[in-house]
mmCIF file of C-alpha atoms in Angstrom:
data_model
loop_
_atom_site.group_PDB
_atom_site.id
_atom_site.type_symbol
_atom_site.label_atom_id
_atom_site.label_comp_id
_atom_site.label_asym_id
_atom_site.label_seq_id
_atom_site.Cartn_x
_atom_site.Cartn_y
_atom_site.Cartn_z
ATOM 1 C CA ILE A 620 -13.263 133.114 46.054
ATOM 2 C CA ILE A 621 -10.953 130.769 47.909
ATOM 3 C CA TRP A 622 -9.104 129.061 45.071
ATOM 4 C CA GLU A 623 -8.144 125.959 47.001
ATOM 5 C CA PHE A 624 -11.827 125.048 47.213
ATOM 6 C CA GLU A 625 -12.715 125.891 43.600
ATOM 7 C CA LYS A 626 -11.949 122.395 42.271
ATOM 8 C CA GLY A 627 -15.414 120.989 41.763
ATOM 9 C CA LYS A 628 -15.650 119.382 45.190
ATOM 10 C CA ILE A 629 -18.710 119.570 47.404
ATOM 11 C CA GLN A 630 -17.855 120.647 50.919
ATOM 12 C CA SER A 631 -19.834 119.571 53.946
ATOM 13 C CA LYS A 632 -21.010 122.148 56.463
ATOM 14 C CA LEU A 633 -18.325 120.986 58.866
ATOM 15 C CA SER A 634 -15.493 121.478 56.380
ATOM 16 C CA LEU A 635 -15.973 125.135 55.521
ATOM 17 C CA PRO A 636 -12.651 127.007 55.506
ATOM 18 C CA LYS A 637 -11.549 129.258 58.328
ATOM 19 C CA ILE A 638 -11.297 132.765 56.954
ATOM 20 C CA ASP A 639 -8.785 133.779 59.651
ATOM 21 C CA ASN A 640 -6.250 131.377 58.160
ATOM 22 C CA PRO A 641 -3.653 133.596 56.377
ATOM 23 C CA SER A 642 -3.181 131.018 53.632
ATOM 24 C CA LEU A 643 -6.904 131.011 52.835
ATOM 25 C CA GLN A 644 -7.635 134.719 52.738
ATOM 26 C CA PRO A 645 -10.218 135.602 50.048
ATOM 27 C CA ASP A 646 -9.153 137.780 47.136
ATOM 28 C CA ARG A 647 -9.506 141.503 47.541
ATOM 29 C CA PRO A 648 -12.406 143.012 45.516
ATOM 30 C CA GLU A 649 -10.081 144.668 43.002
ATOM 31 C CA VAL A 650 -8.266 141.377 42.387
ATOM 32 C CA PHE A 651 -11.531 139.560 41.838
ATOM 33 C CA GLN A 652 -12.661 142.329 39.469
ATOM 34 C CA SER A 653 -9.481 141.804 37.452
ATOM 35 C CA TYR A 654 -10.304 138.116 37.238
ATOM 36 C CA LEU A 655 -13.795 138.900 35.914
ATOM 37 C CA GLN A 656 -12.328 141.282 33.359
ATOM 38 C CA SER A 657 -9.941 138.599 32.126
ATOM 39 C CA LEU A 658 -12.898 136.285 31.565
ATOM 40 C CA ARG A 659 -14.659 138.938 29.517
ATOM 41 C CA TRP A 660 -11.562 139.447 27.394
ATOM 42 C CA THR A 661 -10.988 135.749 26.703
ATOM 43 C CA ASN A 662 -14.478 134.431 25.933
ATOM 44 C CA HIS A 663 -17.685 135.452 24.234
ATOM 45 C CA SER A 664 -19.491 136.664 27.335
ATOM 46 C CA SER A 665 -19.988 140.053 25.665
ATOM 47 C CA TRP A 666 -22.344 138.277 23.268
ATOM 48 C CA LEU A 667 -24.680 137.575 26.155
ATOM 49 C CA ARG A 668 -25.607 141.205 26.731
ATOM 50 C CA LYS A 669 -29.199 142.261 26.171
ATOM 51 C CA GLU A 670 -28.588 144.157 22.932
ATOM 52 C CA VAL A 671 -27.363 141.028 21.121
ATOM 53 C CA PRO A 672 -28.937 137.560 20.600
ATOM 54 C CA ASP A 673 -29.100 135.207 23.567
ATOM 55 C CA ILE A 674 -27.399 132.420 21.632
ATOM 56 C CA MET A 675 -24.005 132.552 19.937
ATOM 57 C CA SER A 676 -23.665 129.342 17.905
ATOM 58 C CA PRO A 677 -25.488 130.498 14.720
ATOM 59 C CA TRP A 678 -23.054 133.400 14.381
ATOM 60 C CA PHE A 679 -20.053 131.066 14.343
ATOM 61 C CA ALA A 680 -21.457 128.366 12.040
ATOM 62 C CA THR A 681 -21.233 128.185 8.258
ATOM 63 C CA VAL A 682 -24.845 127.101 7.819
ATOM 64 C CA GLN A 683 -28.094 128.766 6.805
ATOM 65 C CA VAL A 684 -30.075 128.285 9.982
ATOM 66 C CA GLU A 685 -33.838 127.874 9.791
ATOM 67 C CA ASP A 686 -36.033 129.346 12.502
ATOM 68 C CA TYR A 687 -37.246 125.982 13.803
ATOM 69 C CA GLN A 688 -33.650 124.802 14.214
ATOM 70 C CA LEU A 689 -33.075 127.450 16.894
ATOM 71 C CA TYR A 690 -35.795 126.113 19.180
ATOM 72 C CA PRO A 691 -33.783 123.079 20.447
ATOM 73 C CA VAL A 692 -30.800 125.352 21.164
ATOM 74 C CA LEU A 693 -32.915 127.774 23.179
ATOM 75 C CA LYS A 694 -34.567 124.866 24.962
ATOM 76 C CA SER A 695 -31.262 123.202 25.816
ATOM 77 C CA ILE A 696 -29.668 126.267 27.426
ATOM 78 C CA THR A 697 -32.612 126.553 29.822
ATOM 79 C CA MET A 698 -32.207 122.957 31.034
ATOM 80 C CA PRO A 699 -29.894 122.390 34.032
ATOM 81 C CA ARG A 700 -29.153 118.919 32.653
ATOM 82 C CA ILE A 701 -29.871 118.422 28.967
ATOM 83 C CA ALA A 702 -32.057 115.443 28.031
ATOM 84 C CA LEU A 703 -33.482 116.067 24.563
ATOM 85 C CA LEU A 704 -34.903 113.777 21.893
ATOM 86 C CA LEU A 705 -34.704 115.472 18.478
ATOM 87 C CA ALA A 706 -37.340 113.624 16.436
ATOM 88 C CA ASP A 707 -37.655 115.788 13.335
ATOM 89 C CA ASP A 708 -38.359 114.083 10.029
ATOM 90 C CA VAL A 709 -35.609 113.021 7.616
ATOM 91 C CA GLY A 710 -33.922 115.942 5.878
ATOM 92 C CA LEU A 711 -34.907 118.655 8.363
ATOM 93 C CA GLY A 712 -31.386 119.038 9.754
ATOM 94 C CA LYS A 713 -31.141 117.114 13.011
ATOM 95 C CA THR A 714 -27.359 117.070 12.608
ATOM 96 C CA ILE A 715 -27.299 120.859 12.275
ATOM 97 C CA GLN A 716 -29.487 121.240 15.359
ATOM 98 C CA ALA A 717 -27.183 118.937 17.323
ATOM 99 C CA GLY A 718 -24.175 120.904 16.070
ATOM 100 C CA LEU A 719 -25.746 124.188 17.151
ATOM 101 C CA ILE A 720 -26.411 122.820 20.638
ATOM 102 C CA LEU A 721 -22.904 121.380 20.840
ATOM 103 C CA SER A 722 -21.306 124.631 19.654
ATOM 104 C CA GLU A 723 -23.407 126.701 22.060
ATOM 105 C CA LEU A 724 -22.439 124.599 25.068
ATOM 106 C CA LEU A 725 -18.762 124.711 24.111
ATOM 107 C CA ARG A 726 -18.811 128.490 23.775
ATOM 108 C CA ARG A 727 -20.531 128.805 27.128
ATOM 109 C CA ARG A 728 -17.833 126.528 28.579
ATOM 110 C CA LYS A 729 -20.396 124.082 29.893
ATOM 111 C CA ILE A 730 -18.911 120.975 28.254
ATOM 112 C CA ARG A 731 -15.509 119.573 27.304
ATOM 113 C CA LYS A 732 -15.632 115.798 26.794
ATOM 114 C CA ILE A 733 -18.071 114.773 24.067
ATOM 115 C CA LEU A 734 -18.987 111.434 22.510
ATOM 116 C CA ILE A 735 -20.965 111.091 19.285
ATOM 117 C CA LEU A 736 -22.382 107.582 18.923
ATOM 118 C CA CYS A 737 -23.709 106.687 15.481
ATOM 119 C CA PRO A 738 -23.870 103.890 12.884
ATOM 120 C CA ALA A 739 -20.469 103.097 11.361
ATOM 121 C CA ALA A 740 -21.474 104.444 7.940
ATOM 122 C CA LEU A 741 -22.150 107.908 9.382
ATOM 123 C CA GLN A 742 -18.905 108.430 11.310
ATOM 124 C CA SER A 743 -17.036 110.275 8.550
ATOM 125 C CA GLN A 744 -20.115 112.348 7.738
ATOM 126 C CA TRP A 745 -20.403 113.521 11.352
ATOM 127 C CA GLN A 746 -16.694 114.312 11.492
ATOM 128 C CA GLU A 747 -16.799 116.338 8.267
ATOM 129 C CA GLU A 748 -19.952 118.264 9.169
ATOM 130 C CA MET A 749 -18.728 119.184 12.635
ATOM 131 C CA ASN A 750 -15.468 120.429 11.131
ATOM 132 C CA GLU A 751 -16.799 122.219 8.065
ATOM 133 C CA LYS A 752 -19.964 123.730 9.530
ATOM 134 C CA PHE A 753 -19.023 124.333 13.161
ATOM 135 C CA HIS A 754 -15.181 124.307 13.158
ATOM 136 C CA ILE A 755 -15.108 121.597 15.844
ATOM 137 C CA ASP A 756 -12.593 118.765 15.450
ATOM 138 C CA PHE A 757 -13.531 115.202 16.367
ATOM 139 C CA THR A 758 -11.480 111.995 16.354
ATOM 140 C CA ILE A 759 -13.029 108.761 15.094
ATOM 141 C CA ILE A 760 -12.087 106.000 17.510
ATOM 142 C CA ASN A 761 -11.891 102.539 15.911
ATOM 143 C CA ARG A 762 -9.389 99.695 15.792
ATOM 144 C CA ALA A 763 -7.070 101.560 13.431
ATOM 145 C CA GLU A 764 -7.105 104.788 15.452
ATOM 146 C CA SER A 765 -6.594 102.878 18.701
ATOM 147 C CA GLY A 766 -3.516 101.247 17.191
ATOM 148 C CA ARG A 767 -2.173 104.640 16.146
ATOM 149 C CA ILE A 768 -2.727 105.996 19.684
ATOM 150 C CA TYR A 769 -0.858 103.020 21.163
ATOM 151 C CA LYS A 770 2.105 103.694 18.851
ATOM 152 C CA GLU A 771 2.170 107.397 19.658
ATOM 153 C CA PHE A 772 1.494 107.395 23.400
ATOM 154 C CA GLY A 773 2.373 103.856 24.502
ATOM 155 C CA MET A 774 0.542 100.564 24.959
ATOM 156 C CA ASP A 775 -0.780 101.557 28.390
ATOM 157 C CA THR A 776 -2.734 104.484 26.942
ATOM 158 C CA ASN A 777 -6.504 104.195 27.023
ATOM 159 C CA PRO A 778 -7.849 105.658 23.735
ATOM 160 C CA TRP A 779 -10.986 106.922 25.482
ATOM 161 C CA LYS A 780 -8.872 109.118 27.758
ATOM 162 C CA ALA A 781 -6.506 110.328 25.046
ATOM 163 C CA LYS A 782 -9.099 112.438 23.217
ATOM 164 C CA GLN A 783 -11.646 115.018 24.387
ATOM 165 C CA ARG A 784 -14.041 114.899 21.400
ATOM 166 C CA VAL A 785 -14.762 111.447 20.027
ATOM 167 C CA ILE A 786 -16.927 109.838 17.340
ATOM 168 C CA THR A 787 -17.420 106.081 17.388
ATOM 169 C CA SER A 788 -19.867 103.548 16.013
ATOM 170 C CA MET A 789 -22.450 101.875 18.214
ATOM 171 C CA ASP A 790 -21.405 98.430 16.974
ATOM 172 C CA TYR A 791 -17.747 99.103 17.743
ATOM 173 C CA LEU A 792 -18.421 100.285 21.282
ATOM 174 C CA ARG A 793 -20.770 97.388 22.082
ATOM 175 C CA GLN A 794 -17.958 94.836 21.642
ATOM 176 C CA PRO A 795 -17.110 93.440 25.103
ATOM 177 C CA ASP A 796 -13.412 94.328 25.106
ATOM 178 C CA ILE A 797 -14.009 97.858 23.807
ATOM 179 C CA LEU A 798 -16.889 98.448 26.200
ATOM 180 C CA ASP A 799 -14.779 97.255 29.109
ATOM 181 C CA GLN A 800 -11.980 99.599 28.025
ATOM 182 C CA PHE A 801 -14.431 102.520 27.929
ATOM 183 C CA ARG A 802 -15.843 101.598 31.338
ATOM 184 C CA VAL A 803 -12.374 101.423 32.902
ATOM 185 C CA SER A 804 -11.436 104.852 31.521
ATOM 186 C CA ALA A 805 -14.647 106.398 32.841
ATOM 187 C CA GLU A 806 -14.531 104.781 36.261
ATOM 188 C CA SER A 807 -10.916 105.807 36.770
ATOM 189 C CA SER A 808 -11.974 109.433 36.232
ATOM 190 C CA PHE A 809 -15.074 109.212 38.394
ATOM 191 C CA THR A 810 -14.492 109.660 42.108
ATOM 192 C CA GLY A 811 -17.127 110.001 44.769
ATOM 193 C CA ASP A 812 -15.863 113.351 46.081
ATOM 194 C CA THR A 813 -16.649 115.305 42.903
ATOM 195 C CA PRO A 814 -20.027 116.193 41.397
ATOM 196 C CA SER A 815 -18.749 116.132 37.815
ATOM 197 C CA LEU A 816 -19.089 113.071 35.601
ATOM 198 C CA PRO A 817 -16.292 111.688 33.399
ATOM 199 C CA TRP A 818 -18.051 112.760 30.164
ATOM 200 C CA ASP A 819 -20.087 115.891 29.572
ATOM 201 C CA LEU A 820 -22.263 115.151 26.534
ATOM 202 C CA ILE A 821 -23.343 112.129 24.513
ATOM 203 C CA ILE A 822 -25.055 112.528 21.138
ATOM 204 C CA VAL A 823 -26.733 109.347 19.878
ATOM 205 C CA ASP A 824 -27.640 109.420 16.189
ATOM 206 C CA GLU A 825 -30.271 106.987 14.877
ATOM 207 C CA ALA A 826 -31.223 106.442 18.519
ATOM 208 C CA HIS A 827 -34.086 104.081 17.610
ATOM 209 C CA ASN A 828 -31.396 101.453 17.029
ATOM 210 C CA MET A 829 -30.945 101.408 20.800
ATOM 211 C CA SER A 830 -34.534 100.352 21.528
ATOM 212 C CA PRO A 831 -35.086 96.762 22.697
ATOM 213 C CA SER A 832 -35.604 94.391 19.771
ATOM 214 C CA SER A 833 -38.619 92.844 21.467
ATOM 215 C CA PHE A 834 -40.428 92.877 24.802
ATOM 216 C CA GLY A 835 -38.152 91.647 27.574
ATOM 217 C CA LYS A 836 -35.199 91.113 25.258
ATOM 218 C CA PRO A 837 -32.846 94.122 25.189
ATOM 219 C CA SER A 838 -30.395 94.304 22.316
ATOM 220 C CA GLN A 839 -26.632 94.488 22.777
ATOM 221 C CA ARG A 840 -26.757 98.124 21.644
ATOM 222 C CA TYR A 841 -29.324 98.920 24.319
ATOM 223 C CA GLN A 842 -27.283 97.143 26.987
ATOM 224 C CA MET A 843 -24.191 99.075 25.928
ATOM 225 C CA LEU A 844 -25.920 102.460 26.076
ATOM 226 C CA ASP A 845 -27.594 101.579 29.358
ATOM 227 C CA GLU A 846 -24.182 100.814 30.828
ATOM 228 C CA ILE A 847 -22.337 103.918 29.624
ATOM 229 C CA SER A 848 -25.104 106.528 29.951
ATOM 230 C CA LYS A 849 -24.454 106.922 33.687
ATOM 231 C CA PHE A 850 -21.090 108.492 32.845
ATOM 232 C CA PHE A 851 -22.611 111.441 30.910
ATOM 233 C CA GLU A 852 -23.981 114.704 32.294
ATOM 234 C CA HIS A 853 -25.999 115.673 29.202
ATOM 235 C CA ARG A 854 -27.782 113.446 26.657
ATOM 236 C CA LEU A 855 -29.003 114.252 23.179
ATOM 237 C CA PHE A 856 -30.780 111.597 21.077
ATOM 238 C CA LEU A 857 -31.520 111.989 17.354
ATOM 239 C CA THR A 858 -34.003 109.873 15.390
ATOM 240 C CA ALA A 859 -36.661 110.382 12.734
ATOM 241 C CA THR A 860 -38.557 107.298 13.961
ATOM 242 C CA PRO A 861 -38.667 107.442 17.771
ATOM 243 C CA HIS A 862 -41.734 105.178 18.072
ATOM 244 C CA ASN A 863 -41.733 101.735 16.456
ATOM 245 C CA GLY A 864 -45.351 101.013 17.379
ATOM 246 C CA TYR A 865 -44.595 99.444 20.756
ATOM 247 C CA THR A 866 -44.996 101.697 23.783
ATOM 248 C CA MET A 867 -42.751 99.500 25.899
ATOM 249 C CA SER A 868 -39.931 99.916 23.392
ATOM 250 C CA PHE A 869 -40.506 103.688 23.199
ATOM 251 C CA THR A 870 -40.545 104.217 26.966
ATOM 252 C CA THR A 871 -37.441 102.063 27.347
ATOM 253 C CA LEU A 872 -35.637 104.367 24.905
ATOM 254 C CA LEU A 873 -36.865 107.380 26.871
ATOM 255 C CA SER A 874 -35.608 105.828 30.116
ATOM 256 C CA LEU A 875 -32.105 105.801 28.593
ATOM 257 C CA LEU A 876 -32.493 109.479 27.799
ATOM 258 C CA ASP A 877 -33.847 110.485 31.206
ATOM 259 C CA PRO A 878 -34.188 107.738 33.839
ATOM 260 C CA VAL A 879 -35.628 110.216 36.344
ATOM 261 C CA ARG A 880 -38.656 111.147 34.256
ATOM 262 C CA PHE A 881 -39.267 107.857 32.462
ATOM 263 C CA SER A 882 -39.389 104.136 33.130
ATOM 264 C CA PRO A 883 -40.291 101.236 30.799
ATOM 265 C CA LYS A 884 -44.054 100.658 30.774
ATOM 266 C CA PRO A 885 -46.642 99.273 28.309
ATOM 267 C CA GLU A 886 -48.892 102.359 28.422
ATOM 268 C CA LEU A 887 -48.353 106.100 28.748
ATOM 269 C CA ASP A 888 -50.150 108.072 31.431
ATOM 270 C CA SER A 889 -50.806 111.822 31.626
ATOM 271 C CA GLU A 890 -47.568 112.442 33.545
ATOM 272 C CA ASP A 891 -45.559 110.648 30.858
ATOM 273 C CA ARG A 892 -47.148 112.736 28.106
ATOM 274 C CA LYS A 893 -46.295 115.920 29.995
ATOM 275 C CA HIS A 894 -42.681 114.811 30.334
ATOM 276 C CA ILE A 895 -42.519 113.856 26.643
ATOM 277 C CA LYS A 896 -43.528 117.406 25.690
ATOM 278 C CA GLN A 897 -40.632 118.667 27.791
ATOM 279 C CA THR A 898 -38.008 116.335 26.331
ATOM 280 C CA MET A 899 -39.033 115.631 22.701
ATOM 281 C CA VAL A 900 -38.688 118.149 19.867
ATOM 282 C CA ARG A 901 -40.600 117.206 16.729
#
């Protein structure tokens, strides 16, 4: 490992380091082995051995996990880039499944910056459940919290950069001034010479609220999510009613989840149905 190049940057073939440079000598094998040992001592990698379960999150959560709730977690850790639509019925624990996925990714050190987007009435519920059941702290960003951040860190502070794990309401974020503030914070962290995105994971609760209200007329919520989704590496949508009876509306929602696999269209073809089986858990 040459540490100067381990900063998330993609190097072209012409910019590979010269090994004969004394300042860029690779670590000796014993030094690198010490580094690997330190990782084993400071994380849960020992849990990933064959004699123990492949997933860790259920063992660190204060919930009674049902068998079917483990399937989305196992599915998510096999995806290079997570794009899942959890469409279980009401009362089957979509929040718990999302928390298990979130906890698993955190323990595997795959994510850091997380945004939970939900209706305003559910913000406190999400915050309490993530804290009580998964021991993960989130900050609810709203007008009052933004004011507190300005008082503590200064008026030039962008609230979206001040916190790593955030909960906010979809109607708060869709306001033009707030959306512009979020966009500025993300774009300032996103440079073309790095493969990483400003945010790691977005969880959208009641995701059907993001579907277009009618054909050809996207809602403000949809426009907001369409604008910010490009800043997130992984996407997790939760809804008990993914399909409102209009295929165009359904495929438009899926295109927000995974724009590579899906595009808005009035009818589903065989390829779409195959992709839906890969992305939707119901």
